[in-house]
Coordinates of C-alpha atoms and ligand atoms in Angstrom, one line a residue:
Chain K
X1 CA -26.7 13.8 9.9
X2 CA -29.7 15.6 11.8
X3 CA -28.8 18.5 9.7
X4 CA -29.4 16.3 6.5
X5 CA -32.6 15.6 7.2
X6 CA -33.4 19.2 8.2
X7 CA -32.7 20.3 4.8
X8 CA -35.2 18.5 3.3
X9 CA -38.8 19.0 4.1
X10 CA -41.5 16.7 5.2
X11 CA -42.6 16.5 1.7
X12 CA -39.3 15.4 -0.1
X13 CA -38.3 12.8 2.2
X14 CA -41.4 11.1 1.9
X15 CA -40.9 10.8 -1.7
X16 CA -37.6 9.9 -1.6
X17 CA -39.0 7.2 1.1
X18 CA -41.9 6.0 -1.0
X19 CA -39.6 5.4 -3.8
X20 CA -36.9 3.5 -2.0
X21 CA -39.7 1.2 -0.9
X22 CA -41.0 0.9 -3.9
X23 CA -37.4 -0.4 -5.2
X24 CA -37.1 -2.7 -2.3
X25 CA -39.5 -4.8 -3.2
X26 CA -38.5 -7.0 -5.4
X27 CA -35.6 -7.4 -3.2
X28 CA -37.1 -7.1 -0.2
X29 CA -36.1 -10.4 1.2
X30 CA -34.4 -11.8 4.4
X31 CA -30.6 -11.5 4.3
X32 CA -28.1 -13.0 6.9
X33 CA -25.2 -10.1 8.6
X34 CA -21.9 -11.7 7.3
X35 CA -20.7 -10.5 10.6
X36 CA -22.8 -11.7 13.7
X37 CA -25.0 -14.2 10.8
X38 CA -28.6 -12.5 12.4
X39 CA -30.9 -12.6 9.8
X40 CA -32.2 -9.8 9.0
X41 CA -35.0 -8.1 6.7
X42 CA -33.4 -5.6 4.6
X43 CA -35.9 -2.9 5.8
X44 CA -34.3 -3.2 9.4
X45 CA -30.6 -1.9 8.0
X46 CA -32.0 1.6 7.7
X47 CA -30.1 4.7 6.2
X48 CA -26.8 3.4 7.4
X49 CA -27.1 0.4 5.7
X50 CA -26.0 -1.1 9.1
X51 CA -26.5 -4.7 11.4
X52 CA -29.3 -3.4 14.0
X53 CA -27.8 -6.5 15.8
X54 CA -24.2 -5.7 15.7
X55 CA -23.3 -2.7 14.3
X56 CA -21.4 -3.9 11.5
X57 CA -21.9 -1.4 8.3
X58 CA -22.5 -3.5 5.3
X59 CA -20.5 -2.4 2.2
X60 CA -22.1 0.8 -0.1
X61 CA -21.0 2.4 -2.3
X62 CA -19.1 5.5 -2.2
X63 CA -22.3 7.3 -4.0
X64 CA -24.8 6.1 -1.4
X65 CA -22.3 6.9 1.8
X66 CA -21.7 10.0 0.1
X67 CA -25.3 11.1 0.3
X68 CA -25.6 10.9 4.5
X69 CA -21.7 12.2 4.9
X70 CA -21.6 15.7 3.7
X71 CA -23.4 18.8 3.0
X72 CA -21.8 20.0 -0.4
X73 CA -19.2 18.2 -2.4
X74 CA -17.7 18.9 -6.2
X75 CA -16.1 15.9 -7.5
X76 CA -12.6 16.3 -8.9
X77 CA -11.4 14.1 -11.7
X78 CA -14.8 11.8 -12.6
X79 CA -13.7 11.4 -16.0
X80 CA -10.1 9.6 -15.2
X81 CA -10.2 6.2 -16.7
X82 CA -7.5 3.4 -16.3
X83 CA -5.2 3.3 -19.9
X84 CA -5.2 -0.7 -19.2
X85 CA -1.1 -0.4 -18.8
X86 CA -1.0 -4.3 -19.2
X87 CA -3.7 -4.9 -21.7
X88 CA -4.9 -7.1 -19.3
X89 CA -7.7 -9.6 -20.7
X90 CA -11.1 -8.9 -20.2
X91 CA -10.1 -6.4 -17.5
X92 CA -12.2 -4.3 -20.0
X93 CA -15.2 -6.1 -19.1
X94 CA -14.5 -6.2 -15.9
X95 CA -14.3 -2.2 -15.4
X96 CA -17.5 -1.6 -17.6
X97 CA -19.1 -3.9 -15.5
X98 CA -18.0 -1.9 -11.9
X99 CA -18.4 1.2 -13.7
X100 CA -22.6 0.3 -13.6
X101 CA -22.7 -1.1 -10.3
X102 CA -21.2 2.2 -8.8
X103 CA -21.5 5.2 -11.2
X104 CA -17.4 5.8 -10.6
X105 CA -14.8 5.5 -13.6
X106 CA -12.2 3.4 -10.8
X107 CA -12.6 2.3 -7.2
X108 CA -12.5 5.8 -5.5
X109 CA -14.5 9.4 -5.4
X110 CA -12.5 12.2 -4.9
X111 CA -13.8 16.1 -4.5
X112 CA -13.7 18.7 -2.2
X113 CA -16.2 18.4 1.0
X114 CA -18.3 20.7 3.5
X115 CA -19.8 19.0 6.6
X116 CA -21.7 22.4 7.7
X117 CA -19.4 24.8 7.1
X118 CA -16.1 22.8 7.4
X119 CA -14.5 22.3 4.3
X120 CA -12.0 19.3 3.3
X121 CA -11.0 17.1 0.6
X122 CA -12.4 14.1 0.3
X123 CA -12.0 10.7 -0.7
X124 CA -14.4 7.3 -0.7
X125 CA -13.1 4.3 -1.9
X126 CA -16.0 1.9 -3.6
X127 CA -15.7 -1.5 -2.3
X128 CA -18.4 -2.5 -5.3
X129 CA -15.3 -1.4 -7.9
X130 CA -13.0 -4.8 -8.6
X131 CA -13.0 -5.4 -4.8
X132 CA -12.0 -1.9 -3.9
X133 CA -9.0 -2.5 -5.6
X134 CA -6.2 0.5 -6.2
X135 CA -5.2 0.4 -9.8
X136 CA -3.3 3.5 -11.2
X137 CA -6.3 5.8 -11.5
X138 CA -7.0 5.5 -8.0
X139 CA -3.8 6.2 -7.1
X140 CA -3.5 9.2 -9.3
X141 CA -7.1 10.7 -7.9
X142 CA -5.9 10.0 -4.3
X143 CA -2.5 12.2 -4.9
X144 CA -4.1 14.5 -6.7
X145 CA -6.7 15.1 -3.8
X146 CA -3.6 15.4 -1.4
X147 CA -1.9 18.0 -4.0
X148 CA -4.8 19.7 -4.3
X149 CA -5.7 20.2 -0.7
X150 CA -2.1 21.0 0.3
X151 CA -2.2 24.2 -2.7
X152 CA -5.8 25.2 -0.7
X153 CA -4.7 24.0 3.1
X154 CA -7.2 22.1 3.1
X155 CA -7.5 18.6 5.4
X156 CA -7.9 15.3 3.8
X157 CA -10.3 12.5 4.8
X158 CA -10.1 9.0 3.2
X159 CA -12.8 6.0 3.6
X160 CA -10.4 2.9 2.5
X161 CA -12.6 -0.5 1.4
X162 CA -10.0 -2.4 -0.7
X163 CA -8.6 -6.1 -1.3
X164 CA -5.6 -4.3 -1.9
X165 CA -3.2 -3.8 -5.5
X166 CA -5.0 -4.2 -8.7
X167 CA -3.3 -7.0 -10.0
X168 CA -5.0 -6.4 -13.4
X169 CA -2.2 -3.3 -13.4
X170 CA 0.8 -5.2 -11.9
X171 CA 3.4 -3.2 -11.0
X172 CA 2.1 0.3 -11.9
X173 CA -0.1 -0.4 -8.9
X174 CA 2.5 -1.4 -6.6
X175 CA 4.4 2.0 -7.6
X176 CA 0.8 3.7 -6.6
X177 CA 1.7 3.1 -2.9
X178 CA 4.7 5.0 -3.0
X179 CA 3.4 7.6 -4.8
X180 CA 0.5 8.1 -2.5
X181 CA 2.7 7.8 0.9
X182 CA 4.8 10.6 -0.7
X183 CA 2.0 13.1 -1.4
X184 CA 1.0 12.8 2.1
X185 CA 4.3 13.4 3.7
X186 CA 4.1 16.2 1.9
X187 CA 0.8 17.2 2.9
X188 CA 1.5 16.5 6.5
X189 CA 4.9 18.3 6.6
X190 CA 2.4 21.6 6.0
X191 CA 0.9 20.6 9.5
X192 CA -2.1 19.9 7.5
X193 CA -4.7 17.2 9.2
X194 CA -5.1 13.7 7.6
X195 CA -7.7 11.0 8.8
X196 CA -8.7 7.7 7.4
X197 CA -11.4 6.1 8.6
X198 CA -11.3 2.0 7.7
X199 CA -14.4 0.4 6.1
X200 CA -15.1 -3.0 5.4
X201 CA -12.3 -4.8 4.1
X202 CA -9.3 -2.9 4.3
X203 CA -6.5 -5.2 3.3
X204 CA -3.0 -5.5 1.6
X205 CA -1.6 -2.7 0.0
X206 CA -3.9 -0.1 1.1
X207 CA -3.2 -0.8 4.5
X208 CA 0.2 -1.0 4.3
X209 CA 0.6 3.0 2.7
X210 CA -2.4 5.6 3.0
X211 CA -4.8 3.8 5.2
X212 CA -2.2 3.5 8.5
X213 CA -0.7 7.1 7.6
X214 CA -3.6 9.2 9.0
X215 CA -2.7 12.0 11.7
X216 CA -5.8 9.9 13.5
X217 CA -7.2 6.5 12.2
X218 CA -10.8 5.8 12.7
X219 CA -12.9 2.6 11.6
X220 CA -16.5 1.0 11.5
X221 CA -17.8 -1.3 13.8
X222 CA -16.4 -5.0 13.1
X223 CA -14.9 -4.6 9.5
X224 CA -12.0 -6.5 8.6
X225 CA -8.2 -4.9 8.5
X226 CA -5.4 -6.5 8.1
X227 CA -2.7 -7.3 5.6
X228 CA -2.1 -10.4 4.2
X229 CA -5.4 -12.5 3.9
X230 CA -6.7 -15.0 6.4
X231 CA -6.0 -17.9 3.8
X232 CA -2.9 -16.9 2.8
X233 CA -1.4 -16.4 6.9
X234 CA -3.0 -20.0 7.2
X235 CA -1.3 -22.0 4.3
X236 CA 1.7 -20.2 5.7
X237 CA 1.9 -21.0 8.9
X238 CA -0.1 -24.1 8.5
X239 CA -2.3 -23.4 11.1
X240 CA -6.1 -22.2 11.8
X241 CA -5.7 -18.2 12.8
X242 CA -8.5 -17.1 14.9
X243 CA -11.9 -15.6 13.1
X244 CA -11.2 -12.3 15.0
X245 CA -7.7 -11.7 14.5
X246 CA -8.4 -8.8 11.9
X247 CA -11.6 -7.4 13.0
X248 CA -11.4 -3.6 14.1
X249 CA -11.8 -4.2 17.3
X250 CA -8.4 -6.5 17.5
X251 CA -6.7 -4.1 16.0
X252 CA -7.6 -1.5 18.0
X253 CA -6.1 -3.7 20.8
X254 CA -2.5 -4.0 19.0
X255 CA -2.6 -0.3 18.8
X256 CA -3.1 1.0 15.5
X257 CA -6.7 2.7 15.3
X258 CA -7.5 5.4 17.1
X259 CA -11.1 4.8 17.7
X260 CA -14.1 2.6 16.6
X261 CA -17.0 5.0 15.8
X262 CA -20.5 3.9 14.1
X263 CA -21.8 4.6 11.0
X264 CA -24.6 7.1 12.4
X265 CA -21.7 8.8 14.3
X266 CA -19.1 9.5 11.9
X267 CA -20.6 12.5 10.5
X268 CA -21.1 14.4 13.5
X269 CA -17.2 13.1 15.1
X270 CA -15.4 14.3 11.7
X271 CA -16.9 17.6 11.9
X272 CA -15.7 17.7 15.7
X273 CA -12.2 16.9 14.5
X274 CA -12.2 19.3 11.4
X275 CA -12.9 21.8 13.6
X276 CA -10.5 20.9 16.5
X277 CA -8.1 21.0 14.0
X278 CA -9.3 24.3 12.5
X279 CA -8.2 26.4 15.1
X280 CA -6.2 27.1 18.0
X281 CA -3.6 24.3 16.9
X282 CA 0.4 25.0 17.6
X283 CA 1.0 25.0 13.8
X284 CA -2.5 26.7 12.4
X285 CA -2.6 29.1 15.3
Chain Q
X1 CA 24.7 -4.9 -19.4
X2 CA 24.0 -4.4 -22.8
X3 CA 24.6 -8.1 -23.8
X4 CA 22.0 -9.5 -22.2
X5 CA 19.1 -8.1 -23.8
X6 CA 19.6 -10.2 -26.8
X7 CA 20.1 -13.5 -24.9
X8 CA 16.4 -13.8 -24.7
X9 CA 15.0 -15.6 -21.9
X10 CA 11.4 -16.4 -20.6
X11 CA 9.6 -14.7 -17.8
X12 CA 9.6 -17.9 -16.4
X13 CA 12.9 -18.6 -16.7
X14 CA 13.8 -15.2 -15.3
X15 CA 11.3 -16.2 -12.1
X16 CA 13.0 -19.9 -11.6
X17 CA 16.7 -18.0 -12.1
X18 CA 15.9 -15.2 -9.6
X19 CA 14.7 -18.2 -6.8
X20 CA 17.7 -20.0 -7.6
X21 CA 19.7 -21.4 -4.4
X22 CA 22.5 -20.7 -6.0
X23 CA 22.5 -17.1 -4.9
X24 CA 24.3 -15.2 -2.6
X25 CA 23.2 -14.4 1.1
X26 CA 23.0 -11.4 2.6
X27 CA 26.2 -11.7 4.1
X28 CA 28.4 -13.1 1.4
X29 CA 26.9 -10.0 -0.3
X30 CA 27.4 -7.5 1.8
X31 CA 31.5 -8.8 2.6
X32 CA 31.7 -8.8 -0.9
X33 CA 30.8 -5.4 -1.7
X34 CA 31.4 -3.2 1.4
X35 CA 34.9 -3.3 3.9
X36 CA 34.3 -3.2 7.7
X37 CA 30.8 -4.2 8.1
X38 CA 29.7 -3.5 11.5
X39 CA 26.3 -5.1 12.1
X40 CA 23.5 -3.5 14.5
X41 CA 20.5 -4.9 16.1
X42 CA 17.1 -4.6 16.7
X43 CA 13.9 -2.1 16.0
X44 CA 14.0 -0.3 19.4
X45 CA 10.5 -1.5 19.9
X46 CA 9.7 -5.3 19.9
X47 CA 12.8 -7.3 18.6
X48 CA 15.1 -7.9 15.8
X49 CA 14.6 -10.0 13.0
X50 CA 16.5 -12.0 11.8
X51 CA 14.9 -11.2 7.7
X52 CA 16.6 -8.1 7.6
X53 CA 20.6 -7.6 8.5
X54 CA 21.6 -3.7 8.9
X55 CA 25.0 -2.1 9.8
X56 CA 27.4 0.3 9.3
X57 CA 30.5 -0.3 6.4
X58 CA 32.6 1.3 4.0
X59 CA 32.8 1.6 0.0
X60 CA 34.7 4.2 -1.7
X61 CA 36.5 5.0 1.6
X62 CA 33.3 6.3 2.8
X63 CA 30.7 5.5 5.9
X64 CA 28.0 3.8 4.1
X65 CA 24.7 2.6 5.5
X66 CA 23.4 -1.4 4.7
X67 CA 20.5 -3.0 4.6
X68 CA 19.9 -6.1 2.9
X69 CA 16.9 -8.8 3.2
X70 CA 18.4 -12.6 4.5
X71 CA 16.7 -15.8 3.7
X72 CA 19.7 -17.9 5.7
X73 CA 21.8 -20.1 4.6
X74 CA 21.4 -23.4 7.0
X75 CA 17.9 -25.1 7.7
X76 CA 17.6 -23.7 11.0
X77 CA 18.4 -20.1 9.6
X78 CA 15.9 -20.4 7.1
X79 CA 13.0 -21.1 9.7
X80 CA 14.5 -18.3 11.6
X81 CA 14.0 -15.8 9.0
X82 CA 11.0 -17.4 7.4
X83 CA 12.8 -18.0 4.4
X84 CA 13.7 -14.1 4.1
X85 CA 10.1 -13.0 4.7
X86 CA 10.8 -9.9 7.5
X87 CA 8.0 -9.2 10.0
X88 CA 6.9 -6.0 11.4
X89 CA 10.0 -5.2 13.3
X90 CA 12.3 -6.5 10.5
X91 CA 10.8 -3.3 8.6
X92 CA 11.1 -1.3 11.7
X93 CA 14.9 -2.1 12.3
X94 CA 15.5 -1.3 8.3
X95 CA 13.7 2.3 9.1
X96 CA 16.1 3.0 11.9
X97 CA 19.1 2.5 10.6
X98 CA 17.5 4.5 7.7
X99 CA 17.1 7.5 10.4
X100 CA 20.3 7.3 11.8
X101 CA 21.9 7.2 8.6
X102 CA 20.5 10.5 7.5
X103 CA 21.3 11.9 10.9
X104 CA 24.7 10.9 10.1
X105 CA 25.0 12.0 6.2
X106 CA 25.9 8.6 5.0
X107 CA 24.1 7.3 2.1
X108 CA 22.4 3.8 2.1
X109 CA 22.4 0.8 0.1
X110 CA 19.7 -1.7 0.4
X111 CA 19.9 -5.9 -0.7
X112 CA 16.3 -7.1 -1.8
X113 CA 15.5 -10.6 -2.0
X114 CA 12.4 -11.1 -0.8
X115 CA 8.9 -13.2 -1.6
X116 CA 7.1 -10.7 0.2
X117 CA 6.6 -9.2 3.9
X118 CA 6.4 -12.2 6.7
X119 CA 2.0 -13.2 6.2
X120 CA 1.4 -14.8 9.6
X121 CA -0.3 -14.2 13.0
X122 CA 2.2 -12.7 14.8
X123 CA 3.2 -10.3 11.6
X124 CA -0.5 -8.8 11.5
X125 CA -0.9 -8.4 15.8
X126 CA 2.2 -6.7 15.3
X127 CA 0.8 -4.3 12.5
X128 CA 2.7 -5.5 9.3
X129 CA 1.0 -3.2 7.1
X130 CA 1.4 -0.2 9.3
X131 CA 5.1 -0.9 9.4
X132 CA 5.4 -1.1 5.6
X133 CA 2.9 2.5 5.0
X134 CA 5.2 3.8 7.9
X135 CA 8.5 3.0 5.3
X136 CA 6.8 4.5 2.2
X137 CA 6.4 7.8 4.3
X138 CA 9.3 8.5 6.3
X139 CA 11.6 7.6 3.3
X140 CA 9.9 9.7 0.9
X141 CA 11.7 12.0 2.8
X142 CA 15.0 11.1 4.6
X143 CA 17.6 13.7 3.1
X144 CA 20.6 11.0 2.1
X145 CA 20.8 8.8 -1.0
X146 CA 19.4 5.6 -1.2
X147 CA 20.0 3.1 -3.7
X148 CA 18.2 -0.4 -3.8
X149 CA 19.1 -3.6 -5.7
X150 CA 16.9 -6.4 -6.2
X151 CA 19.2 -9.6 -6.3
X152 CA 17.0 -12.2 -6.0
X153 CA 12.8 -11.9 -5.7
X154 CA 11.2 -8.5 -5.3
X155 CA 8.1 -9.5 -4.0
X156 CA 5.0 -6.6 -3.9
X157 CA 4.8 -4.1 -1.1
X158 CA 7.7 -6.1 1.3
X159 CA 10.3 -5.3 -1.6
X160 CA 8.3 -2.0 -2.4
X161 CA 9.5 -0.7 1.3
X162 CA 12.9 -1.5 0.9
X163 CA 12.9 -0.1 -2.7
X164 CA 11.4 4.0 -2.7
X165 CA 14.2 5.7 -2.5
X166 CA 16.3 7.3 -5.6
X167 CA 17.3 5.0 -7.0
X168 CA 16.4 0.8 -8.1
X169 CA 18.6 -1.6 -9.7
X170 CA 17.9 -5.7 -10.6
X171 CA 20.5 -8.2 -11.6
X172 CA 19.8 -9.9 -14.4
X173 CA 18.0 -12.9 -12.9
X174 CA 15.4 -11.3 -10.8
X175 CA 12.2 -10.3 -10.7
X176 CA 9.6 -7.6 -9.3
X177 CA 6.3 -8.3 -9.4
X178 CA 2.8 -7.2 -7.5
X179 CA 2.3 -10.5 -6.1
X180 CA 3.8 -13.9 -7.3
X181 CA 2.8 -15.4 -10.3
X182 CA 1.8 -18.5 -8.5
X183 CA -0.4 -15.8 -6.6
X184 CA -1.4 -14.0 -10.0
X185 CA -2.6 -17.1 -11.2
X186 CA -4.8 -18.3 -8.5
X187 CA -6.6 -15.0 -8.2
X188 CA -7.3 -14.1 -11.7
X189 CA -7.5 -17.5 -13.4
X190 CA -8.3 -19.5 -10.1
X191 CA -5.2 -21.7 -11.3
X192 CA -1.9 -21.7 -9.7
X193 CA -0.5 -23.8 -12.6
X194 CA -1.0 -21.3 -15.0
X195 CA 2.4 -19.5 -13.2
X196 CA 4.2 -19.6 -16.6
X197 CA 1.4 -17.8 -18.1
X198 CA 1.0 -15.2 -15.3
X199 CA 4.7 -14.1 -15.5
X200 CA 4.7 -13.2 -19.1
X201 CA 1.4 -11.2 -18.5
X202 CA 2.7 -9.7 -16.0
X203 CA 5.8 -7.4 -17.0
X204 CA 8.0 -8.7 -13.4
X205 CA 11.3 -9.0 -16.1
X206 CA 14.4 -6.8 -15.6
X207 CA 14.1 -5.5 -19.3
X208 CA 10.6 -5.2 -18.8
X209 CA 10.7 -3.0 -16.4
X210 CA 13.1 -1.2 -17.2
X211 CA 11.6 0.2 -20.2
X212 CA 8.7 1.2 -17.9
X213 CA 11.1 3.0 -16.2
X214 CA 10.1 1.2 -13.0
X215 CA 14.2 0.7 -12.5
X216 CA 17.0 2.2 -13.2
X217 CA 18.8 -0.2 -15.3
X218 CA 20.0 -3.9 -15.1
X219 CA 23.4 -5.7 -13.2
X220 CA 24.2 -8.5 -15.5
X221 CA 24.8 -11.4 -13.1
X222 CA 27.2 -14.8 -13.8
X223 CA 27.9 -17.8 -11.7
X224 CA 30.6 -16.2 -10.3
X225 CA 30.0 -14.5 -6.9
X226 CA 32.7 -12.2 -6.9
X227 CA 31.9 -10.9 -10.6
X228 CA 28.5 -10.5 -9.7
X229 CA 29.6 -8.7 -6.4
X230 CA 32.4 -6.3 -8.4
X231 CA 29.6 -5.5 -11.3
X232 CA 27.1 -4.3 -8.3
X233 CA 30.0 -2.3 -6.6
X234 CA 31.1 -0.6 -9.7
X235 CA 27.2 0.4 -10.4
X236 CA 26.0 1.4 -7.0
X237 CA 29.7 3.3 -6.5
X238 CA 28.4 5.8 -9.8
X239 CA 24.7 5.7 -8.3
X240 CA 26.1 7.4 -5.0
X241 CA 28.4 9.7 -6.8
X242 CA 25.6 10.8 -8.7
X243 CA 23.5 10.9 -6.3
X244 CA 25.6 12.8 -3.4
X245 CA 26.3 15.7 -6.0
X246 CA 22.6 16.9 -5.8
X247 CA 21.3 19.4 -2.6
X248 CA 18.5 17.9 0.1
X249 CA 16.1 19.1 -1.6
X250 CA 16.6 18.5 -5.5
X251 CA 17.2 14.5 -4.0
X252 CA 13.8 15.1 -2.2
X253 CA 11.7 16.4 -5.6
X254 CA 13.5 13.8 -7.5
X255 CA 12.7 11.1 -5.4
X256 CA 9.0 12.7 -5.3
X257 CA 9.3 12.7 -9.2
X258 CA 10.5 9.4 -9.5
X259 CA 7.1 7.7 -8.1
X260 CA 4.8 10.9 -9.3
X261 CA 5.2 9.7 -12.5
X262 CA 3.3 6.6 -12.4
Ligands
ZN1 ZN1 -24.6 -8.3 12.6

């Protein structure tokens, strides 16, 4: 992220910081971390968007992490749009209304990346898009990203924030979870690298394909992973479950994350593995 | 299998038919299709559940592979098996027989009857959704046929893992669905009594689904067990001829073909 900044000179960034000040005005207020409930002024989350308190990274958009992540990016398939295979009511609505709040067509950004001068595909998933949820356009763009990079041996990294299926597409999203897996057993069968890092929520049936089938699985500070939801598990089992049982940091515990890494890290530790990965590897020689 | 397309039923009463009692357990299923079934235990890593029975049998005098989901049949079973909901190692256990069924050449049938993977404390410490992703991937890739038929419930990503292989079949009164309606309901209309409603909307029929090409075709089911039992065996018996004529590989872009679609 150092080399971010560097790119721009003294001059731009205080534009671009003028203006952001400017917008923050009006909403310049106090808000409350959902996580550790500090309040905090908005001003205080910074660049990262993140809980000075406790390190929990509130939920962006997959524009606005875009922006700090990488140093060059071309966006594959922006103009897919869902065919509404249910002819769902109001789901309409409902997608014009994400489509505004995030500048996507569905709930994830594809393209091909650089972080300096490591190159890999890429994909973000917008938790501001129906909840993150994977309908069958997300699903397509995520295969076609694995297609893609296995034709250019390329490695894939995926940010998952999702509630989970897009009921709104019933069972054409389930079928997206298979589809998915598929492409990156494929992809992985080329000894080709895949990591997901988990952001805040990543839940149901994103969890249970592509976000647990990275080579190595990274997540955020604090954010919430799990499968079925809290209220569900406890109108199950009829009892209280505790408030951490799906944080990050459990998981971690059970075993299946690799590693907890903060926002304002995750540039620099990705380009460490890309290039760990890039050379000197059994199967890349 | 024709027939039943113009006896025109509800969503709903396709839903309440495919949680009927009345249907058969995993066992009665299994004895009733396949000879000699040999069950085996456990995951190899943290237990053996009780949702999912696995063995070794025989059908058409060959070594056969079966997996089928169990709700139980007395009170005490039920709790045991949380009415057919399998945990983490449930799915574990149905992925190694899975293995050692390829490493073996036999072909492998699976039973679905399920509301859904197990949604409790234990089932997330012990990484439920990492055992389902871990299904979707190694089976998009295990080099033997496998044939699933939903008998009962198919319920979202717990049936989904139990159902990517070549090949998908539903009896007549059963359903497959994203979540459950009851579940559909809640979330979009914040009304669980609107169930009826959600079933229609959401395309979780046999015939339905079907035409999506989500299945394979339809097992037309009758209060007998034994008819019901002989119309699977005949289907599932042409599935695995099929099926075992084609090399590794044009199984494995098939398969792949099967879900690229979508
Ligand atoms: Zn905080």
């Amino acid at each position: 992220m150092q080399l971010f900044n560097e790119l721009k000179t003294l001059g731009q960034q205080h534009i671009k910081a003028d203006k952001k000040a400017g917008e923050r005005v009006p909403s310049g207020l106090w808000i409350a971390c959902p996580k550790c409930h500090q309040s905090l002024y908005h001003k205080d989350l910074g660049t990262y968007q993140v809980c000075p308190n406790c390190e929990y990274g509130f939920r962006i958009t997959a524009r606005e992490r875009l922006a700090w992540l990488v140093d060059d990016f071309k966006e594959l398939d922006a103009d897919m749009k869902t065919t509404d295979p249910l002819n769902f009511p109001d789901y309409n609505k409902k997608l014009e209304k994400s489509r505004r709040n995030t500048g996507l067509n569905d709930s994830i950004l594809t393209g091909i990346a650089k972080i300096q001068t490591e190159e890999f595909a890429l994909g973000i998933m917008d938790p501001n898009f129906i909840m993150g949820s994977m309908g069958t356009v997300t699903g397509e763009k995520i295969t076609h990203l694995f297609e893609d990079a296995l034709k250019k041996r390329l490695p894939v990294i995926l940010f998952t924030a999702s509630g989970g299926a897009r009921m709104q597409e019933g069972i054409f999203s389930l079928m997206q979870m298979a589809k998915i897996s598929a492409a990156v057993r494929r992809h992985s069968n080329e000894g080709l690298l895949y990591i997901t890092v988990l952001t805040d929520p990543t839940t149901g049936g994103v969890t249970a394909s592509f976000a647990m089938q990275g080579d190595i699985i990274l997540a955020e500070p604090r954010v919430l992973i799990g499968f079925a939801g809290k209220r569900v598990i406890e109108q199950t089992i009829h009892q209280k479950v505790p408030n951490n049982l799906q944080d990050a940091e459990t998981v971690l515990e059970r075993g299946f994350i690799d590693a907890i890494v903060q926002r304002r890290d995750l540039k620099q530790k990705l380009e460490w593995l890309l290039e760990s990965h890039s050379k000197g590897g059994l199967v890349n020689g | 299998m024709v027939n039943i397309l113009d006896r025109k039923k509800t969503a709903a009463q396709i839903v309440a038919g495919a949680r009927n009692q009345e249907k058969m357990s995993a066992y009665e299923l299994i004895n009733g299709i396949f000879e000699n079934f040999f069950e085996l235990h456990g995951d190899r890593l943290s237990g053996d559940d009780a949702a999912i029975v696995g063995g070794i049998a025989t059908l058409a005098d060959k070594s056969v592979t079966v997996i089928a989901t169990n709700k139980g049949e007395s009170a005490q079973e039920r709790m045991l098996t949380h009415f057919g909901c399998p945990q983490p190692s449930g799915y574990r256990k149905a992925l190694r027989l899975i293995r050692q069924a390829e490493k073996f050449g036999r072909p492998v049938f699976i039973f679905v009857n399920t509301a859904g993977a197990y949604p409790g404390k234990s089932a997330e410490e012990s990484g439920q959704g990492e055992a389902l992703a871990r299904n979707l991937l190694e089976i998009s890739e295990v080099k033997v046929p496998i044939i699933s038929v939903i008998y009962g419930e198919g319920g979202s990503g717990g049936a989904l893992a139990l159902a990517c292989g070549d090949s998908v079949w539903m009896v007549e009164n059963s359903m497959y669905s994203v979540l459950s309606p009851e579940g559909f309901a809640a979330i979009l209309w914040k009304d669980s009594k609107r169930a009826d409603e959600a079933a229609e909307v959401m395309q979780l029929t046999p015939e339905k689904l079907l035409a999506q090409k989500v299945i394979e075709g339809i097992i037309p089911e009758s209060h007998s067990h034994k008819r019901v039992c002989r119309a699977i065996k005949k289907t599932i018996e042409q599935e695995m001829k099929e099926l075992m004529s084609l090399s590794p590989n044009e199984l494995l872009v098939k398969r792949y073909e099967r879900f690229r679609k979508f």
